XYZ file of C-alpha atoms in Angstrom:
616
model
C 69.849 102.530 81.285
C 72.961 101.653 79.287
C 73.905 105.305 78.922
C 73.307 105.949 82.622
C 75.586 103.028 83.485
C 78.474 104.410 81.471
C 77.908 107.873 82.900
C 78.137 106.645 86.498
C 80.978 104.162 85.962
C 83.745 106.762 86.696
C 82.038 107.584 90.003
C 81.814 103.871 90.823
C 85.506 103.447 90.034
C 86.341 106.431 92.246
C 84.398 104.896 95.133
C 86.118 101.558 94.557
C 89.476 103.359 94.704
C 88.544 104.893 98.059
C 87.546 101.437 99.333
C 90.866 99.954 98.167
C 92.702 102.781 99.893
C 90.840 101.964 103.105
C 91.860 98.287 102.777
C 95.385 99.183 101.709
C 97.172 96.551 103.778
C 95.174 93.788 102.080
C 95.919 94.918 98.537
C 98.978 95.111 96.251
C 98.959 98.857 96.880
C 100.737 98.146 100.168
C 103.886 97.173 98.283
C 103.634 100.325 96.160
C 103.196 102.484 99.241
C 106.142 100.865 101.021
C 108.323 101.363 97.945
C 107.240 105.015 97.789
C 108.076 105.613 101.448
C 111.453 103.941 100.912
C 111.990 106.308 97.988
C 111.253 109.209 100.340
C 114.005 108.003 102.675
C 116.484 107.716 99.829
C 115.482 111.207 98.754
C 116.046 112.711 102.214
C 117.784 110.389 104.727
C 118.033 111.486 108.328
C 121.185 113.515 108.988
C 123.707 111.650 111.111
C 123.974 112.747 114.724
C 126.896 115.183 114.948
C 128.114 113.892 118.347
C 128.218 110.204 117.374
C 126.572 109.132 120.650
C 126.635 105.376 119.939
C 129.659 103.093 119.626
C 129.322 99.480 118.545
C 132.062 97.142 119.697
C 131.788 94.305 117.259
C 132.889 90.710 117.576
C 134.110 90.717 114.013
C 136.288 88.490 111.867
C 139.444 90.067 113.275
C 138.312 89.328 116.835
C 137.452 85.728 115.975
C 140.819 85.268 114.316
C 142.531 86.689 117.411
C 140.578 84.948 120.188
C 138.992 81.945 118.526
C 135.537 81.001 117.418
C 132.355 81.931 119.137
C 131.219 81.376 121.866
C 134.087 82.991 123.683
C 134.863 82.154 127.287
C 132.760 84.363 129.569
C 135.847 85.582 131.407
C 137.085 87.039 128.072
C 133.765 88.812 127.684
C 134.093 89.976 131.286
C 137.451 91.472 130.433
C 135.895 93.285 127.442
C 133.102 94.634 129.663
C 135.596 95.830 132.302
C 137.638 97.578 129.604
C 134.603 99.394 128.306
C 133.362 100.374 131.777
C 136.759 101.847 132.517
C 135.853 104.599 130.057
C 132.658 105.370 132.030
C 130.118 105.085 129.220
C 126.579 106.330 129.769
C 125.274 102.793 129.313
C 126.567 99.457 128.073
C 124.302 97.033 126.205
C 125.019 93.454 125.203
C 123.156 92.470 122.030
C 123.359 88.766 122.832
C 121.723 86.280 125.172
C 123.664 84.047 127.586
C 120.954 81.436 128.093
C 123.298 78.520 128.942
C 126.307 78.181 131.204
C 129.777 78.730 129.769
C 131.040 75.404 128.448
C 134.471 76.371 129.828
C 133.144 76.334 133.394
C 135.343 73.996 135.542
C 132.285 72.101 136.723
C 131.170 71.302 133.173
C 134.663 70.370 132.066
C 135.017 68.072 135.083
C 131.965 66.146 133.983
C 133.763 65.206 130.780
C 136.976 64.087 132.504
C 137.849 60.995 134.554
C 137.356 61.382 138.285
C 141.086 61.505 139.087
C 141.583 64.375 136.628
C 138.390 66.258 137.549
C 139.646 66.896 141.094
C 142.452 69.016 139.714
C 139.883 71.542 138.419
C 138.428 72.196 141.826
C 138.882 75.741 142.948
C 139.264 77.208 139.452
C 137.160 80.360 138.875
C 133.864 80.059 137.013
C 133.810 82.278 133.847
C 130.121 83.029 134.462
C 131.076 84.458 137.847
C 133.609 86.706 136.171
C 130.988 87.982 133.723
C 128.533 88.425 136.578
C 131.028 90.632 138.383
C 131.635 92.674 135.230
C 127.933 93.189 134.671
C 127.462 94.708 138.136
C 128.786 98.022 136.842
C 126.097 100.731 136.517
C 123.778 101.009 133.493
C 124.525 97.587 132.024
C 121.695 96.130 129.930
C 121.235 92.557 128.754
C 119.174 91.436 125.764
C 116.122 89.208 125.889
C 114.090 87.630 123.100
C 110.295 87.465 123.356
C 108.722 84.093 122.507
C 105.154 83.458 121.431
C 105.126 80.207 123.440
C 107.419 78.641 126.051
C 110.309 76.617 124.627
C 112.883 74.382 126.324
C 115.423 76.614 128.011
C 113.054 79.599 128.013
C 113.520 82.024 130.873
C 111.629 85.218 131.698
C 113.483 88.492 132.153
C 113.483 89.960 135.646
C 113.877 93.709 135.071
C 110.529 95.033 133.838
C 109.738 98.699 133.810
C 109.013 99.884 137.345
C 105.820 101.562 136.193
C 104.117 102.057 132.861
C 101.416 104.778 132.965
C 99.237 103.159 130.339
C 95.596 102.032 130.777
C 94.772 98.401 130.169
C 92.741 99.171 127.031
C 95.778 100.888 125.500
C 98.034 97.911 126.175
C 96.184 95.592 123.778
C 97.769 96.866 120.520
C 101.285 96.443 121.952
C 103.237 93.236 121.239
C 102.632 90.504 123.818
C 104.920 87.516 124.339
C 104.034 84.488 126.419
C 107.640 83.728 127.336
C 111.199 84.776 126.579
C 114.733 83.582 126.080
C 116.919 85.396 128.617
C 120.361 85.106 130.163
C 121.299 83.059 133.216
C 119.650 84.169 136.471
C 122.983 85.194 138.031
C 123.742 87.401 135.008
C 120.230 88.851 135.064
C 120.593 89.731 138.707
C 123.901 91.467 138.073
C 122.654 93.621 135.163
C 120.772 96.849 135.712
C 118.153 96.186 133.026
C 116.950 94.030 130.171
C 115.562 94.995 126.782
C 114.025 92.867 124.064
C 115.601 92.655 120.595
C 112.630 91.370 118.586
C 111.824 92.982 115.280
C 108.288 94.178 114.686
C 105.632 91.715 113.436
C 106.105 91.130 109.754
C 109.127 93.424 109.593
C 112.234 91.532 108.681
C 111.054 88.628 110.750
C 113.450 86.272 109.011
C 116.248 88.828 108.759
C 117.036 87.795 105.211
C 117.982 89.817 102.174
C 114.404 89.915 100.898
C 113.059 91.712 103.996
C 113.099 95.449 104.561
C 112.969 96.731 108.108
C 110.926 99.919 108.287
C 109.623 99.907 111.851
C 110.667 98.531 115.216
C 108.700 98.076 118.451
C 109.409 100.340 121.402
C 107.482 98.572 124.198
C 106.334 94.987 124.567
C 104.760 92.848 127.245
C 106.477 89.620 128.262
C 104.307 87.526 130.539
C 102.202 90.656 131.201
C 105.231 92.697 132.272
C 106.286 95.779 130.262
C 109.760 95.991 128.768
C 111.496 98.492 126.549
C 113.519 97.525 123.510
C 117.264 97.155 124.127
C 118.306 100.598 122.744
C 115.538 102.424 124.653
C 116.369 100.573 127.851
C 120.014 101.617 127.457
C 118.924 105.264 127.223
C 116.629 104.844 130.226
C 119.468 103.407 132.278
C 121.758 106.200 131.137
C 119.241 108.836 132.211
C 118.439 107.098 135.491
C 114.680 107.505 134.981
C 112.445 104.791 136.348
C 109.247 106.061 134.763
C 108.553 106.057 131.056
C 105.988 108.642 129.974
C 103.537 107.700 127.240
C 101.395 109.979 125.054
C 98.232 108.247 123.931
C 94.659 108.892 122.903
C 91.640 106.791 122.025
C 93.393 105.502 118.913
C 96.513 104.241 120.694
C 100.037 105.418 121.412
C 101.394 108.624 119.926
C 104.849 109.069 121.510
C 107.168 107.705 124.164
C 109.141 109.994 126.498
C 112.425 109.241 128.233
C 113.505 112.251 130.244
C 113.668 115.240 127.914
C 113.649 113.046 124.836
C 110.601 111.785 123.010
C 109.986 109.593 119.998
C 106.768 109.589 117.904
C 105.223 106.134 117.598
C 102.413 104.399 115.818
C 99.265 103.370 117.671
C 100.786 99.939 118.412
C 103.995 101.440 119.802
C 106.091 100.809 116.691
C 108.658 103.389 115.623
C 108.753 104.333 111.954
C 112.491 104.787 111.683
C 113.924 107.555 109.565
C 117.223 105.959 108.627
C 120.481 107.798 108.208
C 123.308 106.736 105.941
C 125.439 103.978 107.473
C 128.771 105.016 108.932
C 131.729 102.860 109.826
C 132.933 105.461 112.329
C 130.857 104.052 115.198
C 132.090 100.466 114.653
C 135.080 99.290 116.705
C 136.664 95.860 116.716
C 136.496 93.976 120.021
C 140.038 92.755 119.346
C 141.290 96.352 119.148
C 139.471 97.280 122.345
C 140.942 94.294 124.195
C 144.362 95.177 122.816
C 144.066 98.652 124.337
C 144.225 100.486 121.019
C 141.487 102.862 122.169
C 141.977 105.001 125.272
C 139.217 104.876 127.906
C 138.120 108.392 126.965
C 136.842 106.945 123.696
C 133.848 105.472 125.527
C 133.190 108.314 127.931
C 129.666 109.763 127.722
C 128.771 107.318 124.974
C 126.188 104.584 124.672
C 128.229 101.459 123.940
C 126.823 98.286 122.444
C 128.608 94.923 122.282
C 127.285 93.012 119.258
C 128.189 90.552 116.530
C 129.757 91.966 113.393
C 130.991 88.883 111.600
C 129.574 86.894 108.746
C 127.854 83.834 110.135
C 127.125 85.411 113.526
C 125.419 88.721 112.832
C 121.892 89.160 111.597
C 121.679 91.298 108.463
C 118.931 93.875 108.020
C 117.947 95.531 104.749
C 116.929 99.156 105.293
C 114.742 101.400 103.111
C 117.961 103.042 101.948
C 118.911 99.755 100.296
C 121.760 99.028 102.726
C 122.324 95.633 104.320
C 123.359 96.356 107.897
C 124.060 94.363 111.048
C 121.163 94.284 113.482
C 123.214 96.302 115.955
C 123.094 99.254 113.545
C 119.315 99.303 113.932
C 119.760 99.758 117.696
C 122.086 102.664 116.982
C 119.508 104.178 114.610
C 116.837 103.959 117.331
C 119.070 105.661 119.890
C 120.039 108.456 117.518
C 116.366 108.952 116.560
C 115.417 109.231 120.234
C 118.180 111.711 120.973
C 117.037 113.756 117.957
C 113.378 113.306 119.050
C 112.586 112.438 115.467
C 110.800 109.582 113.761
C 108.528 109.293 110.765
C 104.834 109.818 111.376
C 101.729 108.314 109.847
C 98.961 108.898 112.388
C 95.552 107.288 112.206
C 93.944 110.303 110.519
C 96.398 110.469 107.603
C 94.895 107.482 105.693
C 91.441 109.034 106.170
C 92.777 112.334 104.844
C 94.063 110.494 101.764
C 90.620 108.924 101.223
C 88.926 112.337 101.507
C 91.453 113.861 99.111
C 90.886 111.003 96.680
C 87.138 111.607 96.650
C 87.351 115.420 96.536
C 90.082 115.625 93.900
C 88.515 112.813 91.902
C 85.100 114.515 91.902
C 86.694 117.818 90.880
C 88.591 116.132 88.028
C 85.452 114.391 86.788
C 83.607 117.725 86.844
C 86.472 119.463 85.059
C 86.588 116.777 82.390
C 82.844 117.072 81.805
C 83.089 120.874 81.373
C 86.482 121.560 79.818
C 88.044 120.496 76.585
C 89.800 117.112 76.903
C 93.271 118.543 76.298
C 92.842 121.015 79.166
C 91.410 118.313 81.424
C 94.311 115.950 80.666
C 96.790 118.730 81.439
C 94.952 119.389 84.709
C 95.097 115.692 85.599
C 98.825 115.536 84.896
C 99.390 118.660 86.989
C 97.318 117.153 89.808
C 99.463 114.015 89.759
C 102.608 116.115 89.903
C 101.218 118.126 92.828
C 100.285 114.956 94.741
C 103.742 113.453 94.301
C 105.408 116.759 95.181
C 103.195 117.098 98.255
C 104.318 113.657 99.434
C 107.992 114.542 99.111
C 107.470 117.948 100.719
C 105.521 116.493 103.659
C 108.312 113.986 104.223
C 111.185 116.431 103.842
C 109.745 119.176 106.052
C 107.701 117.276 108.617
C 108.545 113.579 108.473
C 104.951 112.785 107.426
C 104.347 109.717 105.272
C 101.769 111.001 102.793
C 100.984 108.575 99.965
C 100.458 110.761 96.909
C 101.409 108.020 94.428
C 98.541 105.711 95.436
C 96.110 108.619 95.150
C 97.326 109.379 91.643
C 97.171 105.695 90.691
C 93.618 105.296 92.027
C 92.482 108.494 90.325
C 93.651 107.200 86.948
C 90.931 104.553 86.218
C 88.073 106.955 87.010
C 89.690 109.743 84.998
C 90.425 107.470 82.030
C 86.863 106.151 82.078
C 85.464 109.679 82.262
C 87.776 110.726 79.430
C 86.527 107.755 77.440
C 82.932 108.821 78.092
C 83.735 112.366 76.971
C 85.413 111.121 73.804
C 82.519 108.752 73.106
C 80.028 111.590 73.548
C 82.182 113.862 71.384
C 82.328 111.196 68.675
C 78.582 110.678 68.927
C 78.036 114.450 68.705
C 80.404 114.635 65.727
C 78.531 111.863 63.966
C 75.203 113.503 64.780
C 76.458 116.855 63.517
C 77.700 115.215 60.343
C 74.305 113.556 59.906
C 72.502 116.851 60.536
C 74.859 118.642 58.147
C 74.213 116.061 55.469
C 70.491 116.335 56.131
C 70.630 120.135 55.942
C 72.609 119.916 52.736
C 70.042 117.593 51.268
C 67.257 119.873 52.472
C 69.046 122.918 51.066
C 69.519 121.120 47.780
C 65.834 120.196 47.718
C 64.770 123.731 48.568
C 67.200 125.125 46.023
C 65.752 122.800 43.416
C 62.210 123.823 44.301
C 63.142 127.511 44.252
C 64.828 127.078 40.933
C 61.687 125.440 39.604
C 59.611 128.238 41.143
C 61.898 130.793 39.516
C 61.453 129.163 36.159
C 57.689 129.116 36.684
C 57.694 132.752 37.850
C 59.803 133.917 34.976
C 57.549 131.919 32.670
C 54.587 133.990 33.885
C 56.215 137.149 32.568
C 55.587 137.966 28.892
C 58.326 138.038 26.285
C 57.876 141.381 24.498
C 59.937 140.300 21.520
C 57.710 137.270 20.948
C 54.410 138.939 21.860
C 54.958 141.923 19.564
C 57.086 140.307 16.906
C 55.361 141.948 13.906
C 54.654 145.289 15.496
C 55.957 148.345 13.579
C 54.349 151.136 15.617
C 56.477 150.622 18.751
C 59.218 148.434 20.147
C 59.262 146.914 23.614
C 61.964 145.101 25.641
C 62.157 143.957 29.297
C 64.786 142.590 31.713
C 64.115 141.268 35.236
C 66.796 139.984 37.654
C 65.318 138.987 41.088
C 67.475 139.574 44.153
C 66.775 135.951 45.164
C 65.709 132.893 43.276
C 62.122 134.135 43.451
C 60.721 137.487 44.471
C 57.885 140.001 44.114
C 59.109 142.073 41.148
C 57.188 141.708 37.950
C 56.164 143.469 34.785
C 53.394 142.968 32.258
C 52.516 144.267 28.804
C 49.484 143.561 26.660
C 47.146 145.275 24.195
C 43.834 146.553 25.577
C 42.544 147.034 22.049
C 43.993 147.653 18.644
C 45.603 150.972 19.564
C 46.146 150.900 23.345
C 49.165 149.226 24.997
C 49.046 148.553 28.765
C 52.368 148.468 30.595
C 52.711 147.453 34.284
C 55.861 147.624 36.443
C 55.332 146.443 40.038
C 57.105 145.244 43.164
C 55.491 143.235 45.963
C 56.758 143.982 49.484
C 59.087 141.340 50.883
C 61.175 138.702 49.241
C 61.080 135.022 48.606
C 58.189 132.644 48.105
C 55.401 134.724 49.804
C 56.198 137.724 47.624
C 56.352 135.565 44.492
C 52.910 134.065 45.231
C 51.396 137.480 45.846
C 53.125 138.715 42.682
C 51.493 135.937 40.634
C 48.098 136.835 42.044
C 48.634 140.584 41.479
C 49.774 140.025 37.869
C 46.813 137.786 37.068
C 44.258 140.099 38.662
C 45.855 143.163 37.042
C 45.769 141.628 33.571
C 42.106 140.637 34.015
C 40.717 143.754 35.712
C 42.556 146.272 33.532
C 41.185 144.562 30.442
C 37.694 144.711 31.941
C 37.638 148.485 32.498
C 38.097 151.059 29.786
C 39.061 153.635 32.405
C 42.550 153.123 33.958
C 41.528 154.655 37.276
C 38.536 152.348 37.643
C 40.628 149.314 36.792
C 43.246 150.344 39.357
C 40.557 150.836 42.045
C 39.104 147.447 41.276
C 42.600 145.859 41.431
C 43.311 147.361 44.850
C 40.010 146.127 46.242
C 40.556 142.592 45.029
C 44.148 142.412 46.335
C 43.072 143.740 49.723
C 40.218 141.231 50.023
C 42.384 138.211 50.944
C 45.680 139.501 52.279
C 46.414 137.820 55.683
C 50.120 138.644 55.418
C 49.318 142.358 54.857
C 51.496 142.545 51.787
C 51.323 145.539 49.471
C 52.355 146.295 45.917
C 54.055 149.350 44.526
C 53.100 149.722 40.888
C 53.320 151.932 37.857
C 50.525 151.266 35.368
C 50.467 153.100 32.041
C 48.302 152.956 28.947
C 49.944 154.179 25.735
C 47.925 155.113 22.686
C 50.297 153.784 20.052
C 48.590 155.862 17.342
C 48.717 159.305 18.966
C 51.547 158.671 21.475
C 49.370 159.824 24.374
C 50.227 158.176 27.734
C 47.905 157.954 30.693
C 49.309 156.381 33.866
C 48.765 155.668 37.568
C 51.602 155.644 40.167
C 50.902 153.588 43.320
C 53.933 154.281 45.519
C 56.386 153.281 42.791
C 59.488 155.059 41.582
C 58.800 157.362 38.661
C 59.878 155.845 35.325
C 62.408 157.657 33.188
C 61.346 159.207 29.910
C 63.817 159.627 27.061
C 62.749 162.252 24.552
C 64.901 163.875 21.866
C 68.036 162.553 23.538
C 67.086 163.858 26.982
C 66.226 161.596 29.920
C 63.918 162.800 32.697
C 61.504 161.180 35.150
C 57.826 161.231 34.403
C 55.992 163.779 36.515
C 54.325 161.659 39.198
C 54.598 163.877 42.258
C 51.124 165.344 41.912
C 49.316 162.120 41.167
C 51.362 159.560 43.207
C 49.303 157.534 45.647
C 49.977 154.862 48.240
C 50.917 151.286 47.277
C 48.152 148.933 46.359
C 46.563 147.271 49.435
C 47.845 150.057 51.688
C 44.457 151.759 52.080
C 42.069 149.424 50.254
C 40.000 152.085 48.462
C 42.210 154.914 47.306
C 41.113 156.939 44.238
C 44.197 156.937 42.048
C 44.149 159.891 39.589
C 45.888 159.670 36.243
C 47.199 162.409 33.996
C 46.917 162.288 30.246
């Protein structure tokens, strides 16, 4: 059970990685993924729009120094609006909310003065009326701020979308606000439209340096009425389209269409912005505009936004590119993305694709590691990680897809490392087992070698020593040398006296090698010495020897032999050749083989009852 547990642990870790990937937003991997996607944007930011369609007229430090602190009198703002409209822009948006009356209104000033002085203010123009008149120009859009609950001074916007072709079940994922903070009713009535300026939930909600804005909402419901964001409403007013087209499926929104332009969205209507590098070219100072430093043609066919651009007034947004920008720049990024019909995409099926890839690639890597050598498997794993990271960058650069290859590689690592550990543990176990078996085989070989050496000594001890056996003999001399091919074998010789004048000599070879041949050799030598002594006739003794050897021979061994009887007195030699090589005879300095061709018979035990003839 313990071994099975370790074997399945990499698979368990792989499944746990897939589960973590499914619950990505609830895990620390979310921060890693966001950092990776930000790295993609730094790697390939969106190219800036060549026509510079958006101009931001900022109430900057120069403007405040020229015309005083904020809030400015509304008639000064009205003058700025008139100046901009003189250039006939496509649309004019005001990234600010005029929720209270101008404190420079004669009526409000009169309340702070004595009665005799207040009468002198009667008949003076109201600055809010001047701004109302300025806002009546075409395609002017005011900002509104969605509120989760009604607050003092809250006011609903009055210019919802005329029609939103979206079923009720698809409206649920969109942001919903119970109330809003909007401009004065007379200013609302004068403007052509209103757009909300809320950031997306959880995205730079505090607008501080620690937040990174990656997505913005496109549509929201305020008191159950649909509204576009401020930049999209400006484009809608510029195009003159009353209907916004929505692409959606069962999973939510996919894209929003304004005229011929479209912008991919997430299921909840958020836009994953592909940021471009910031440019100061689309920022103009309100003081310079009021001073007439820019001709009216500067604003012609442009989308113009009046916004704060001064420290202390503007909201600062940190982008994935690492830049800290005014909030108005985000509106410009949205407009440029819409005009380019481009936004980043991470549809609902992409996380599921990553989970499938994690399981498939992880299973393949575990299989590879169990079959290949570890060094090849590690190289394959490293190459897989490189391919995943490269695929993420390529998908972003060529299609704007947010594919998270880094999280896949990170989640593959524990399972791969555990599998590698299992492989190394098994390899170490196998190495130890092999070493144990090698040591055991060495010990066994040493034991067998010792036994064979003892058997060799015993076998060689069975052979007679002619020099010792015939030490005092003067009639003949005899010498022998035997070198087995192995430690023990079937070769043997024998020599003994049959009587006082007859010397028996045997040279034999048992078929085969090793211990079986040596055992059969011992039996053949013993039987030969006994039976040849028993019979006076060499042929009869040889017949008797063959019969006895063939009686118990389950291994079917046989013996080639040359048996000779020498009369040491007369020098007469009688001999039998049983399949053996003919001995060599040296006579008078000449060496020649004994003539055995006519009398040679088969080896002993070959036929069992062969009549071996012998010449004299």
